[in-house]
Short mmCIF file of C-alpha atoms in Angstrom, two decimals:
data_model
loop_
_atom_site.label_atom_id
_atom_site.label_comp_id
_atom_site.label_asym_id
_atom_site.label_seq_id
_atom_site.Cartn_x
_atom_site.Cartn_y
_atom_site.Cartn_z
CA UNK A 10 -131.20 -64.64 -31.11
CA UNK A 11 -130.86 -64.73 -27.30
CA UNK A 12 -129.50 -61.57 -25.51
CA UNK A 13 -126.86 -63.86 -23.81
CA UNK A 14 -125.58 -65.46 -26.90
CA UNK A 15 -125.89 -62.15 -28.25
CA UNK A 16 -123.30 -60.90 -25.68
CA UNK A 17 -120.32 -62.97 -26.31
CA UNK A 18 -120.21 -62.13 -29.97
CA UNK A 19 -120.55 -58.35 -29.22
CA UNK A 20 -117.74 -58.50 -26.59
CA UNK A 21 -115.50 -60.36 -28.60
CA UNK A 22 -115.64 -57.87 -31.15
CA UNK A 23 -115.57 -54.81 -28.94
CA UNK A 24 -112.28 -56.62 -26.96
CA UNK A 25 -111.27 -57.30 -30.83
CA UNK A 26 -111.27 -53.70 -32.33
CA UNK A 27 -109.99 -51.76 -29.22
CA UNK A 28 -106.65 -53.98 -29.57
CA UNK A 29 -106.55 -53.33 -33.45
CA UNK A 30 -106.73 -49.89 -32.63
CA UNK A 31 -104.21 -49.77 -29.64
CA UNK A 32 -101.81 -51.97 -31.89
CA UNK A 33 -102.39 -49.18 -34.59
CA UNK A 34 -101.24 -46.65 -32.73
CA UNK A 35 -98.14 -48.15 -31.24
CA UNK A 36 -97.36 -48.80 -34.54
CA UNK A 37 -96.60 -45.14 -34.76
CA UNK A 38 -93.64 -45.13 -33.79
CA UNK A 39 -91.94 -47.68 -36.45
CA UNK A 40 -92.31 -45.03 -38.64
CA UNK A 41 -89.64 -42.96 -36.75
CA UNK A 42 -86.91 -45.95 -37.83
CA UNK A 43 -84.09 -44.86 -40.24
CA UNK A 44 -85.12 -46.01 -43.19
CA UNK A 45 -88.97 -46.04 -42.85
CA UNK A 46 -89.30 -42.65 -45.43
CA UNK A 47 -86.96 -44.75 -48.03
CA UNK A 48 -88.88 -47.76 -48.23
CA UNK A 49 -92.30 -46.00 -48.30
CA UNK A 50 -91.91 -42.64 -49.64
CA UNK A 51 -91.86 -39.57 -47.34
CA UNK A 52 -95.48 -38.84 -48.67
CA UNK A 53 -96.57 -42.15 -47.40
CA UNK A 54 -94.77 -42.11 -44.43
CA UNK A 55 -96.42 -38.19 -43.33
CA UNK A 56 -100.03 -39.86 -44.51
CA UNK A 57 -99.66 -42.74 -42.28
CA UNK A 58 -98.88 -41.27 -39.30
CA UNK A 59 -101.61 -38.90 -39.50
CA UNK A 60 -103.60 -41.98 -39.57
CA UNK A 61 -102.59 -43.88 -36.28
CA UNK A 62 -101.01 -40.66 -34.62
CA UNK A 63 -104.86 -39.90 -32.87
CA UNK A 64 -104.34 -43.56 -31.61
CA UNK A 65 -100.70 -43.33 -30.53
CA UNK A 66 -99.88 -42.78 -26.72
CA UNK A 67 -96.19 -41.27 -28.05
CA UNK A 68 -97.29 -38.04 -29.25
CA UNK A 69 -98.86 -36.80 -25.47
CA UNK A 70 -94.97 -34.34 -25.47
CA UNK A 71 -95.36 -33.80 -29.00
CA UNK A 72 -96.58 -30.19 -28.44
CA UNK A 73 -95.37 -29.45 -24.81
CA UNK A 74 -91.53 -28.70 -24.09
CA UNK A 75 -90.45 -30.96 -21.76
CA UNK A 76 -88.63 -28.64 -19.47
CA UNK A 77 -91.16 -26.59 -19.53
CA UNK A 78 -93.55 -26.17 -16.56
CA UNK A 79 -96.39 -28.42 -16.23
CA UNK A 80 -95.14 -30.94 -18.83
CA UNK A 81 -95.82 -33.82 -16.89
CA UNK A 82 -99.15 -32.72 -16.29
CA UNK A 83 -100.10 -32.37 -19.37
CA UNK A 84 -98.52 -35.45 -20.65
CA UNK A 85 -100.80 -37.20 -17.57
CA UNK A 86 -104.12 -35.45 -19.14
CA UNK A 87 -102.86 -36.81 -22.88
CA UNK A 88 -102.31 -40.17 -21.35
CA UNK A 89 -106.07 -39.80 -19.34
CA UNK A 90 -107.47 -39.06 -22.63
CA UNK A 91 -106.02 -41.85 -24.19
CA UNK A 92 -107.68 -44.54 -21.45
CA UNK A 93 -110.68 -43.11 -21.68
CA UNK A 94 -110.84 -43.12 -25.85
CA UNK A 95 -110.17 -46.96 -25.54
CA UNK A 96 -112.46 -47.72 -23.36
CA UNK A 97 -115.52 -45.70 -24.84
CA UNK A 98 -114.27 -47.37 -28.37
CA UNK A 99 -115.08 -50.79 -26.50
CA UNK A 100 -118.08 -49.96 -25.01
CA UNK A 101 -119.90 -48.27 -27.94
CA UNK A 102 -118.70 -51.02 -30.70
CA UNK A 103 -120.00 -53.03 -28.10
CA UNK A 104 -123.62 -51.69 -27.77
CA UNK A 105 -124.11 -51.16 -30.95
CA UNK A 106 -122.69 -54.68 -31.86
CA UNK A 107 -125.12 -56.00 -29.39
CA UNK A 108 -127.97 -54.12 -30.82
CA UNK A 109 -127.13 -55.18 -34.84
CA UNK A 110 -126.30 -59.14 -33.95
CA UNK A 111 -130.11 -59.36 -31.91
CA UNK A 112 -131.40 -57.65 -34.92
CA UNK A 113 -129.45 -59.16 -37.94
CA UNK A 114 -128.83 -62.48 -36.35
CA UNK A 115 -126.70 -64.75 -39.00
CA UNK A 116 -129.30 -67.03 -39.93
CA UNK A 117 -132.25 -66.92 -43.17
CA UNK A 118 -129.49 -65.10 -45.55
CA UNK A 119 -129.04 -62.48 -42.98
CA UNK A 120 -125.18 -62.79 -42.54
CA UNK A 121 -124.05 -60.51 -45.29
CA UNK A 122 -126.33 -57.91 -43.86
CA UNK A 123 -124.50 -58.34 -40.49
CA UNK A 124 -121.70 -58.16 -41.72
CA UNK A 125 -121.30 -55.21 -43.84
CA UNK A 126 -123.68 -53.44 -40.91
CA UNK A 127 -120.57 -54.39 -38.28
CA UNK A 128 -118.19 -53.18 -41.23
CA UNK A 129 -120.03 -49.28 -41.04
CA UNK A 130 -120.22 -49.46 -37.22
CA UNK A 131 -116.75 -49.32 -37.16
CA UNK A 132 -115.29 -46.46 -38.01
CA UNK A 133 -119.20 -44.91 -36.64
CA UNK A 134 -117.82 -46.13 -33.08
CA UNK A 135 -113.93 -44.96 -33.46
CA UNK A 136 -115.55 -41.55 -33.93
CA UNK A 137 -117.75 -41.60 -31.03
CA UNK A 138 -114.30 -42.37 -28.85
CA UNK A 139 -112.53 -39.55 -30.55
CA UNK A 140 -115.81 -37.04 -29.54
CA UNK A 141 -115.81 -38.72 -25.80
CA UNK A 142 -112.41 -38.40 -25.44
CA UNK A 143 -111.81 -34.85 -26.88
CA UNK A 144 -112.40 -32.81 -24.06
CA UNK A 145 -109.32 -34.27 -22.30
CA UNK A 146 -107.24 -34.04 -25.47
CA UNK A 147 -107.45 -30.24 -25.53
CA UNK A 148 -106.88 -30.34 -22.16
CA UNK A 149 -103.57 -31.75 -22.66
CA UNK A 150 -102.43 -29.32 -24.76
CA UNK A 151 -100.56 -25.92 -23.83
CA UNK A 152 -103.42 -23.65 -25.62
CA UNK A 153 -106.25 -26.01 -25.27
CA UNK A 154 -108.25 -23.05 -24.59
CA UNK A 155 -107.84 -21.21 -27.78
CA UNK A 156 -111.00 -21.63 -30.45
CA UNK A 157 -111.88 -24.55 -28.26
CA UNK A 158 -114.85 -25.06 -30.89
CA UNK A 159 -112.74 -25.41 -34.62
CA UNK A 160 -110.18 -27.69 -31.99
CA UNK A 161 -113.21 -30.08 -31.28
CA UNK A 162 -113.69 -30.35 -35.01
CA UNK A 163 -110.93 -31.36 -35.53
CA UNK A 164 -110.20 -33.70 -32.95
CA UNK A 165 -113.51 -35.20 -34.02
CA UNK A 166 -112.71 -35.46 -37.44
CA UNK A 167 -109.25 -37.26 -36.53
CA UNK A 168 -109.91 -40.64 -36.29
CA UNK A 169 -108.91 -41.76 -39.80
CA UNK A 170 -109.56 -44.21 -42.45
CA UNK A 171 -107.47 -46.95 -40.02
CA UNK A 172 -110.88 -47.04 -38.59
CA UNK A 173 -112.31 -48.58 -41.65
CA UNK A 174 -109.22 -51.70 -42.21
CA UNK A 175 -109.91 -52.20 -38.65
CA UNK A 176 -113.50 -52.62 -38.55
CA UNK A 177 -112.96 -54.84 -41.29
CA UNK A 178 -111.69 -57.26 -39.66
CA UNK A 179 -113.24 -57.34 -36.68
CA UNK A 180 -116.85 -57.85 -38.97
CA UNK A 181 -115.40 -61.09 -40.26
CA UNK A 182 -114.27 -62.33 -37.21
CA UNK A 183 -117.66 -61.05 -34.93
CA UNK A 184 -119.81 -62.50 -37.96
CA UNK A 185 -117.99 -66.16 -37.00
CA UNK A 186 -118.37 -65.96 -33.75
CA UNK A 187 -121.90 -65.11 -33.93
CA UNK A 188 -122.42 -68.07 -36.89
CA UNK A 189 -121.27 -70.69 -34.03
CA UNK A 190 -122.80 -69.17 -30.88
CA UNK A 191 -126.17 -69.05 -33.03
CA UNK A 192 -125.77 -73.15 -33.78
CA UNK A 193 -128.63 -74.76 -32.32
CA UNK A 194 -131.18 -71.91 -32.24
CA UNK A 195 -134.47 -71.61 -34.13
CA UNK A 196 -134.03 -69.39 -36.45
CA UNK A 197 -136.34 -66.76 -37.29
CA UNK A 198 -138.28 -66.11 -40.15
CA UNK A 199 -137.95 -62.88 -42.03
CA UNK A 200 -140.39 -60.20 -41.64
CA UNK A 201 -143.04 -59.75 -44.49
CA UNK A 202 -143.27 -55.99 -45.00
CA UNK A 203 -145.58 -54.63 -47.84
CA UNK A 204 -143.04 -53.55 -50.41
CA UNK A 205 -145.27 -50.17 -51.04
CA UNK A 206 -144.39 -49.23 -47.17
CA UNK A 207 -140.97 -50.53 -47.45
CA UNK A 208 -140.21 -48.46 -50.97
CA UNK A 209 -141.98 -45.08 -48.96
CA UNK A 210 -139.90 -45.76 -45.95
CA UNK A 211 -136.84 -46.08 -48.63
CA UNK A 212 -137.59 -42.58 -49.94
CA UNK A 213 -138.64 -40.58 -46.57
CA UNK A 214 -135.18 -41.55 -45.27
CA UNK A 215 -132.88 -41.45 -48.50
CA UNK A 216 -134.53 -37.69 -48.80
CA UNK A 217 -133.29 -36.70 -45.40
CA UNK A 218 -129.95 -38.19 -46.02
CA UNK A 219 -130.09 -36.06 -49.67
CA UNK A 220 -130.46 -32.99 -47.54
CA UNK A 221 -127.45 -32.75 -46.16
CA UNK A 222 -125.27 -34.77 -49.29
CA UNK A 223 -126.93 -32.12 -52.19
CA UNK A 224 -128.81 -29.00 -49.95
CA UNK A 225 -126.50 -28.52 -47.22
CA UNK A 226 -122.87 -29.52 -49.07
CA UNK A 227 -123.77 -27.23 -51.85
CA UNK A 228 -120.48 -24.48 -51.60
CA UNK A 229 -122.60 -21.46 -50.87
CA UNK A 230 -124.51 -23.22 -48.28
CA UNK A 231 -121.96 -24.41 -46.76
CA UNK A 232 -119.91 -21.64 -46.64
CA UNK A 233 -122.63 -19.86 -45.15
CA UNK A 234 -122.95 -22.32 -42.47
CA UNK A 235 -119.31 -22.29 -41.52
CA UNK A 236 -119.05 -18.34 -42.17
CA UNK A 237 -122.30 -17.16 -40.36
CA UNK A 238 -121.00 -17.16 -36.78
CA UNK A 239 -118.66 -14.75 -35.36
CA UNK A 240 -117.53 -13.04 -31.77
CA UNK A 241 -115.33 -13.31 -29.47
CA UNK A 242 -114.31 -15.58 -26.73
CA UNK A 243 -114.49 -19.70 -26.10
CA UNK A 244 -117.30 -19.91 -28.00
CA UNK A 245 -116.93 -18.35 -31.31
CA UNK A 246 -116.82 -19.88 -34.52
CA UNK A 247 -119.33 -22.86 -34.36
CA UNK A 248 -119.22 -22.91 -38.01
CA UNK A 249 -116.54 -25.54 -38.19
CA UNK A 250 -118.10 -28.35 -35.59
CA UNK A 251 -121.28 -27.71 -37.06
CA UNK A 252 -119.53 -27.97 -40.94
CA UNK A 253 -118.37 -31.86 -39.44
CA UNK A 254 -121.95 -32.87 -37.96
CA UNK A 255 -123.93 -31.19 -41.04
CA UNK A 256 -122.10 -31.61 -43.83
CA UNK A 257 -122.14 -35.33 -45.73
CA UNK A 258 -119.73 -33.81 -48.85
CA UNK A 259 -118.86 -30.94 -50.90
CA UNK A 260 -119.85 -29.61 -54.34
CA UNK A 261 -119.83 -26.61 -56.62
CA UNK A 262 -121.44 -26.63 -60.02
CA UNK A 263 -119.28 -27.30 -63.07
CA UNK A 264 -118.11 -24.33 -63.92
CA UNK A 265 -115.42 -24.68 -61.03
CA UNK A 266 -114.16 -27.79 -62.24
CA UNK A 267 -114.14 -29.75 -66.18
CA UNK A 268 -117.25 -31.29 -66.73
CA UNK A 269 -116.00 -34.97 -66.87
CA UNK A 270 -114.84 -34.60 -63.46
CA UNK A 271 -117.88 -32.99 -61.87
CA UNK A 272 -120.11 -35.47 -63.57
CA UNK A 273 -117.54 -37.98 -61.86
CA UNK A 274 -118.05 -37.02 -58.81
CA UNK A 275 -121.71 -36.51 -58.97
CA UNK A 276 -122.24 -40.04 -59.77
CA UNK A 277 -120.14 -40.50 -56.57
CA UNK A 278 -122.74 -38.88 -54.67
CA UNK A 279 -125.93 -40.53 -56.56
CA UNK A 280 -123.94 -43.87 -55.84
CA UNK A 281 -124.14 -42.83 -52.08
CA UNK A 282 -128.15 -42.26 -52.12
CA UNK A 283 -128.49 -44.91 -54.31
CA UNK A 284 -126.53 -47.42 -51.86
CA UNK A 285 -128.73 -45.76 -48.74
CA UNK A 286 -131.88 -46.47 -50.51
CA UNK A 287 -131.61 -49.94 -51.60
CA UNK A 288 -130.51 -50.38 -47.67
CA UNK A 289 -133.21 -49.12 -46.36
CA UNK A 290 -135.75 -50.63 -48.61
CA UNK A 291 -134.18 -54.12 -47.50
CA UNK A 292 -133.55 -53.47 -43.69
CA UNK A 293 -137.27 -53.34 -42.38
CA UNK A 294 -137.50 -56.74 -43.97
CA UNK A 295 -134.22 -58.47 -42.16
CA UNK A 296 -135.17 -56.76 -38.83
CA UNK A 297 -136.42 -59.26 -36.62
CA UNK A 298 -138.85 -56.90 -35.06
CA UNK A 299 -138.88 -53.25 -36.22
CA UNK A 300 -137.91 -50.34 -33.28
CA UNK A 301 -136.72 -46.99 -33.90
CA UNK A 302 -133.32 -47.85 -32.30
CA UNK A 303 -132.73 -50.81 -34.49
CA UNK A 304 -133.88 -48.73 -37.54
CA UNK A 305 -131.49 -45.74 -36.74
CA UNK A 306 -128.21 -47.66 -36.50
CA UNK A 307 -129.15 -49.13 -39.84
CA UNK A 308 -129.88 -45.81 -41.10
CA UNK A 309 -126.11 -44.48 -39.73
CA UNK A 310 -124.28 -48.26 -41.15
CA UNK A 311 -126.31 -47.56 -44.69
CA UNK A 312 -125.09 -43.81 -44.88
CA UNK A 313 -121.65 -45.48 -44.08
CA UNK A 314 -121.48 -47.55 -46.74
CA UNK A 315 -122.74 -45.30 -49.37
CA UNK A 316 -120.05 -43.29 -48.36
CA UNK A 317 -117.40 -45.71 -48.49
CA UNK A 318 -118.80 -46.88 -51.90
CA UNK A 319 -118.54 -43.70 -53.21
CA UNK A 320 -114.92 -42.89 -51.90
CA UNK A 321 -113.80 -46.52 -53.73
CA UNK A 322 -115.49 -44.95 -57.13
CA UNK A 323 -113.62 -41.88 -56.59
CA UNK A 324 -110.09 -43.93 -55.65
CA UNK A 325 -110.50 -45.60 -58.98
CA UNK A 326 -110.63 -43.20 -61.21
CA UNK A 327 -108.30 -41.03 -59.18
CA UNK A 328 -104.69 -40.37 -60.98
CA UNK A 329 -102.69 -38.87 -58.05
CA UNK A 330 -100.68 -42.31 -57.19
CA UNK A 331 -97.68 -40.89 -59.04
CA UNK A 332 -97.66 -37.37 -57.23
CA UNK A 333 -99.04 -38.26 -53.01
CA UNK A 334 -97.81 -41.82 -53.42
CA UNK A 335 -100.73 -45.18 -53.07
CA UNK A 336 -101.54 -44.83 -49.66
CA UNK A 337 -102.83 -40.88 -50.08
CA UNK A 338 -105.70 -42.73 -52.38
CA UNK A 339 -107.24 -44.72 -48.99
CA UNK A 340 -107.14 -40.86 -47.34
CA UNK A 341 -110.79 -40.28 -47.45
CA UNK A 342 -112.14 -43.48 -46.12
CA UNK A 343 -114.22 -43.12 -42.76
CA UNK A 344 -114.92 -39.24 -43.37
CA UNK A 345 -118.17 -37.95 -42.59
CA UNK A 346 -118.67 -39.77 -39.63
CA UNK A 347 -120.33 -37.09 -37.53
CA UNK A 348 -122.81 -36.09 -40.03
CA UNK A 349 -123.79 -39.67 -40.96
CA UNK A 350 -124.78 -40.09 -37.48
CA UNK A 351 -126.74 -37.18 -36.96
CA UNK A 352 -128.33 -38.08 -40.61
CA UNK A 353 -128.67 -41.52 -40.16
CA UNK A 354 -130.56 -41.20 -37.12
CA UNK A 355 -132.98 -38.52 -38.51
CA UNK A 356 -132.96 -41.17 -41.37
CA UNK A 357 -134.34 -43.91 -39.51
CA UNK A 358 -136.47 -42.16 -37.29
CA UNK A 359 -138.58 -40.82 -40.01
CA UNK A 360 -138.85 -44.24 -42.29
CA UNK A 361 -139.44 -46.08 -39.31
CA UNK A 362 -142.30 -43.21 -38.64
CA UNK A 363 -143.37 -44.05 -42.20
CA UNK A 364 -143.54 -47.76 -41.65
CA UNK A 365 -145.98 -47.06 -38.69
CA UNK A 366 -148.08 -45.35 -40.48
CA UNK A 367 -148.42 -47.09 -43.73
CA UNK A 368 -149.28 -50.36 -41.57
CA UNK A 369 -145.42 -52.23 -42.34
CA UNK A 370 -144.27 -51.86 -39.07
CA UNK A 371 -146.36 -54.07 -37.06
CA UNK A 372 -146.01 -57.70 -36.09
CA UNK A 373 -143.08 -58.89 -33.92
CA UNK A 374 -141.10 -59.90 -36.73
CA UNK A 375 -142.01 -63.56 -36.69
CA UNK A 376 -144.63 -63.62 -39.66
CA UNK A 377 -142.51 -65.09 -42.90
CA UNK A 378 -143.91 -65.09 -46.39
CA UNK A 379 -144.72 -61.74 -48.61
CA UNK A 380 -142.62 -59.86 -51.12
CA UNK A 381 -139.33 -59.40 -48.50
CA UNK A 382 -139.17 -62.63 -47.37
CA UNK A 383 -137.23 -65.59 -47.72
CA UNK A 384 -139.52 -67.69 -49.47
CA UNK A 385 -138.17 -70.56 -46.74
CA UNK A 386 -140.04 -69.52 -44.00
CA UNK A 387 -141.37 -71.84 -41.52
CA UNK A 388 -144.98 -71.97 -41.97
CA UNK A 389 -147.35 -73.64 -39.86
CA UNK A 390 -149.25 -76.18 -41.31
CA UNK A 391 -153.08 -75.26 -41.88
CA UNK A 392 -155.86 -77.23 -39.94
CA UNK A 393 -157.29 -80.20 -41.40
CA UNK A 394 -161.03 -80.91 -41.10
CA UNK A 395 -161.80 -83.70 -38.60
CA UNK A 396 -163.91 -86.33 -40.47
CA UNK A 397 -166.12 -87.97 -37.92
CA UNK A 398 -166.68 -91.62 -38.36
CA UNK A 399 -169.77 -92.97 -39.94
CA UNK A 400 -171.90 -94.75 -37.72
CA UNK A 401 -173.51 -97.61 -39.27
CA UNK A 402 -177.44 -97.92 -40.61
CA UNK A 403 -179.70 -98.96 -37.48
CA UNK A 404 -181.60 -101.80 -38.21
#
């Protein structure tokens, strides 16, 4: 696919997602009508607007007395923050859009890839607003100074699972747009990778995603991580902002909770690896040429979805409705988003590594044919031999 008519799709859905989001958040503020906490429950009410309120221009006095002094300023650094967390939200989903439509173009059974890669990219590019955007957040507020570092954390962490219903749509509707700006082009065949190289590459990059989901999530470990720093000053205390960009889940053994339950949510977490390997076995092969940039936002929209795959198992079997109310069961959708990045890049860095040097990385992702392809791929027809004419007996 062309890099022009790989543009317009991108922008659409980058123009697309930034007004889902800035609709979200003004939609804050219907849930101060009278009313709102009867027809939705007061636990429903207090979960939603914890989702849109990191989107919501209205809460810039929410913490600042208005008469007191330097309220307006403030309220003009909230408001400053806000521009600038729409605006990086458009320009990342639009990169990254850009970068996943010229890779995954919808043609040769490529489309669901695309889309469920513009699905994870999402809420991935909602959280890279919230992290650009932060610094003028704490700004805005009266003690933006005070453990600046757990603050970041938690402004990071903010961005909510309206990140995920959003990006939702704007997949579908980027994944048209890119079926009818694509009408008319060749389409390309699917790369044949060795499937040996492809299952390694599988493995090296599930086992760095396994790290952080088994090693580093373990309790102690974690706990260790987030307890391990300590002092004095602006700072201090690390532990939580490197807890949100280390940390892929959380698990004890079973002796802290019943065994059904802890096998439960184990599963959870082999669904996730499971999910990020069979991902990564099939992305080399829908690439249309192979690069470490390419391979890395796969890696980070494969983490994504093994995440949201294993939140869904857990929302299934979760019997809470009755006590937090239906929406508290969506709650953990889109959570962590900082640690899938930094993962998912280390992810695809190393299988594409072990592509390059297991021979399945090379070609420009033209050659169809072998065990990843389509089976459909435009072959070029083999030589004939040229017959030359028999001249006749001489006399």
């Amino acid at each position: 696919m062309t890099y022009r008519r790989a543009v317009i799709p991108a922008v659409f859905g980058g123009l697309l997602i930034t007004l889902l989001m800035w609709w979200a958040g003004a939609s804050a503020e219907a849930l101060q009508l009278r009313g709102s906490t009867g027809v939705l429950g007061i636990d429903s009410v207090n979960e939603l607007r914890s989702w849109l309120a990191p989107w919501s221009y209205g809460a810039s006095t929410a913490s600042v007395d208005p008469g007191a002094v330097g309220a307006t300023r403030y309220a003009d650094l909230y408001r400053t923050a806000m521009q600038i967390r729409f605006v990086a939200l458009f320009g990342v989903f639009t990169a990254g859009a850009l970068l996943l439509i010229r890779g995954l173009p919808p043609t040769r059974r490529r489309t669901p890839a695309l889309l469920l890669a513009l699905w994870a990219w999402g809420p991935v590019a909602c959280t890279l607003a919230v992290t650009l955007s932060a610094p003028w957040l704490l700004a805005s507020r009266e003690h933006g100074s005070f453990r600046i570092l757990p603050q970041l954390a938690s402004v990071i962490s903010s961005s909510g699972p309206v990140a995920v219903f959003a990006g939702l749509l704007t997949a579908g509707l980027t994944v048209l747009v890119a079926r009818v700006t694509v009408k008319g082009e060749a389409p390309l065949p699917r790369r044949a990778v060795p499937p040996r190289a492809a299952r390694l590459a599988a493995s090296v990059g599930t086992a760095m995603v396994a790290l952080s989901l088994v090693v580093l999530s373990y309790v102690s470990v974690a706990g260790w991580i987030q307890t391990s720093f300590s002092g004095r000053g602006l700072l201090s205390e690390p532990g939580d902002l490197l807890r949100e960009w280390l940390l892929l889940g959380s698990w004890a053994g079973p002796s802290t909770a019943p065994l059904g339950d802890w096998l439960l949510y184990r599963a959870a977490d082999l669904l996730t690896l499971a999910v990020v390997w069979w991902s990564l076995r099939l992305l080399p092969g829908l690439l249309t040429r192979i690069t470490v940039p390419a391979m890395a936002v796969g890696a980070v929209c494969a983490i994504l979805l093994g995440l949201l795959a294993s939140e869904l198992l857990r929302t299934v079997a979760d019997d809470t409705v009755t006590v937090w109310g239906p929406v508290h069961l969506f709650s953990g959708l889109g959570s962590n988003v900082p640690a899938a990045l930094t993962f998912g890049v280390l992810a695809g860095t190393a299988a594409c590594a072990a592509l390059r040097l297991t021979g399945g990385g090379d070609g420009d992702g033209r050659d169809g044919g072998g065990a990843d392809g389509d089976g459909d791929a435009v072959k070029s027809p083999e030589p004939q031999p040229q017959i030359s004419p028999v001249s006749p007996p001489q006399a």
